[in-house]
């Protein structure tokens, strides 16, 4: 089992509209080195983007790293492409910036995958659990800003 250290995770849920909506959640460290969970949402192109920042505990991130390693989440990137495609839809996607250490050498890596791949039923079960665990990271609300 490959041990990983998360640097950043971004998740975009699938949503279907052509009105300029935008939704993304990002786990990363802030300037002080603490983990934060940022949710950015815009309902339509002419509406402001609301970004809410939540605190995340180190322990919660460690549990997520263990889950990602144990369930081999990063291997989902290797699934074959599907022939599905929709032009009026924003597909769901995940991206991971992380580090691995082997023989005292630390290597920074990147992985991403999204909706337009062929996943098994077991893969979807794991993806649903990943989303639930990821969203559950949100702790105390730190701030909320509106832009646009």
mmCIF file of N, CA and C in Angstrom, residues 14-16 76-77 79-94 113-119 124 127:
data_model
loop_
_atom_site.group_PDB
_atom_site.id
_atom_site.type_symbol
_atom_site.label_atom_id
_atom_site.label_comp_id
_atom_site.label_asym_id
_atom_site.label_seq_id
_atom_site.Cartn_x
_atom_site.Cartn_y
_atom_site.Cartn_z
ATOM 1 N N UNK A 14 -20.791 17.009 -10.612
ATOM 2 C CA UNK A 14 -21.418 17.155 -11.926
ATOM 3 C C UNK A 14 -22.680 17.983 -11.802
ATOM 4 N N UNK A 15 -22.901 18.855 -12.743
ATOM 5 C CA UNK A 15 -24.133 19.643 -12.763
ATOM 6 C C UNK A 15 -24.441 20.000 -14.201
ATOM 7 N N UNK A 16 -25.724 20.031 -14.505
ATOM 8 C CA UNK A 16 -26.127 20.236 -15.890
ATOM 9 C C UNK A 16 -26.871 21.530 -16.100
ATOM 10 N N UNK A 76 -7.918 5.023 -9.858
ATOM 11 C CA UNK A 76 -9.086 5.290 -10.699
ATOM 12 C C UNK A 76 -8.717 6.116 -11.930
ATOM 13 N N UNK A 77 -7.591 6.802 -11.866
ATOM 14 C CA UNK A 77 -7.106 7.567 -13.014
ATOM 15 C C UNK A 77 -6.824 6.645 -14.204
ATOM 16 N N UNK A 79 -8.551 4.083 -15.272
ATOM 17 C CA UNK A 79 -9.708 3.467 -15.913
ATOM 18 C C UNK A 79 -9.798 3.933 -17.364
ATOM 19 N N UNK A 80 -10.322 3.073 -18.249
ATOM 20 C CA UNK A 80 -10.428 3.478 -19.660
ATOM 21 C C UNK A 80 -11.472 4.576 -19.862
ATOM 22 N N UNK A 81 -11.271 5.352 -20.907
ATOM 23 C CA UNK A 81 -12.231 6.408 -21.246
ATOM 24 C C UNK A 81 -13.554 5.791 -21.664
ATOM 25 N N UNK A 82 -14.629 6.502 -21.364
ATOM 26 C CA UNK A 82 -15.942 6.051 -21.818
ATOM 27 C C UNK A 82 -16.283 6.787 -23.114
ATOM 28 N N UNK A 83 -17.338 6.370 -23.745
ATOM 29 C CA UNK A 83 -17.768 7.060 -24.961
ATOM 30 C C UNK A 83 -18.895 8.050 -24.680
ATOM 31 N N UNK A 84 -19.160 8.295 -23.396
ATOM 32 C CA UNK A 84 -20.196 9.266 -23.035
ATOM 33 C C UNK A 84 -19.629 10.678 -23.100
ATOM 34 N N UNK A 85 -20.472 11.606 -23.513
ATOM 35 C CA UNK A 85 -20.074 13.003 -23.543
ATOM 36 C C UNK A 85 -21.331 13.847 -23.674
ATOM 37 N N UNK A 86 -21.381 14.947 -22.961
ATOM 38 C CA UNK A 86 -22.522 15.858 -23.049
ATOM 39 C C UNK A 86 -21.982 17.280 -23.143
ATOM 40 N N UNK A 87 -22.514 18.063 -24.065
ATOM 41 C CA UNK A 87 -22.009 19.422 -24.256
ATOM 42 C C UNK A 87 -22.672 20.426 -23.320
ATOM 43 N N UNK A 88 -23.816 20.092 -22.759
ATOM 44 C CA UNK A 88 -24.519 21.032 -21.885
ATOM 45 C C UNK A 88 -24.455 20.581 -20.431
ATOM 46 N N UNK A 89 -23.319 20.033 -20.064
ATOM 47 C CA UNK A 89 -23.174 19.444 -18.740
ATOM 48 C C UNK A 89 -21.733 19.603 -18.283
ATOM 49 N N UNK A 90 -21.534 19.906 -17.015
ATOM 50 C CA UNK A 90 -20.187 19.949 -16.438
ATOM 51 C C UNK A 90 -19.988 18.653 -15.669
ATOM 52 N N UNK A 91 -19.113 17.776 -16.124
ATOM 53 C CA UNK A 91 -18.934 16.478 -15.467
ATOM 54 C C UNK A 91 -18.230 16.609 -14.122
ATOM 55 N N UNK A 92 -18.462 15.651 -13.253
ATOM 56 C CA UNK A 92 -17.762 15.657 -11.971
ATOM 57 C C UNK A 92 -16.292 15.314 -12.214
ATOM 58 N N UNK A 93 -15.439 15.793 -11.317
ATOM 59 C CA UNK A 93 -14.011 15.500 -11.437
ATOM 60 C C UNK A 93 -13.319 15.632 -10.086
ATOM 61 N N UNK A 94 -12.227 14.912 -9.960
ATOM 62 C CA UNK A 94 -11.357 14.957 -8.793
ATOM 63 C C UNK A 94 -9.929 15.254 -9.263
ATOM 64 N N UNK A 113 -9.053 12.463 -12.329
ATOM 65 C CA UNK A 113 -9.976 11.612 -13.074
ATOM 66 C C UNK A 113 -11.365 12.220 -12.964
ATOM 67 N N UNK A 114 -12.219 11.816 -13.872
ATOM 68 C CA UNK A 114 -13.553 12.406 -13.903
ATOM 69 C C UNK A 114 -14.593 11.465 -14.451
ATOM 70 N N UNK A 115 -15.715 12.034 -14.744
ATOM 71 C CA UNK A 115 -16.905 11.274 -15.084
ATOM 72 C C UNK A 115 -16.796 10.482 -16.376
ATOM 73 N N UNK A 116 -16.021 10.972 -17.334
ATOM 74 C CA UNK A 116 -15.992 10.334 -18.642
ATOM 75 C C UNK A 116 -14.983 9.188 -18.726
ATOM 76 N N UNK A 117 -15.079 8.273 -17.759
ATOM 77 C CA UNK A 117 -14.304 7.044 -17.750
ATOM 78 C C UNK A 117 -15.264 5.897 -17.431
ATOM 79 N N UNK A 118 -14.816 4.697 -17.651
ATOM 80 C CA UNK A 118 -15.645 3.526 -17.354
ATOM 81 C C UNK A 118 -15.288 3.012 -15.961
ATOM 82 N N UNK A 119 -16.247 3.100 -15.058
ATOM 83 C CA UNK A 119 -16.064 2.661 -13.677
ATOM 84 C C UNK A 119 -16.985 1.482 -13.392
ATOM 85 N N UNK A 124 -17.847 3.001 -8.177
ATOM 86 C CA UNK A 124 -18.830 4.031 -7.811
ATOM 87 C C UNK A 124 -19.117 4.024 -6.314
ATOM 88 N N UNK A 127 -16.189 5.812 -4.856
ATOM 89 C CA UNK A 127 -16.269 7.242 -5.175
ATOM 90 C C UNK A 127 -17.316 7.940 -4.310
#
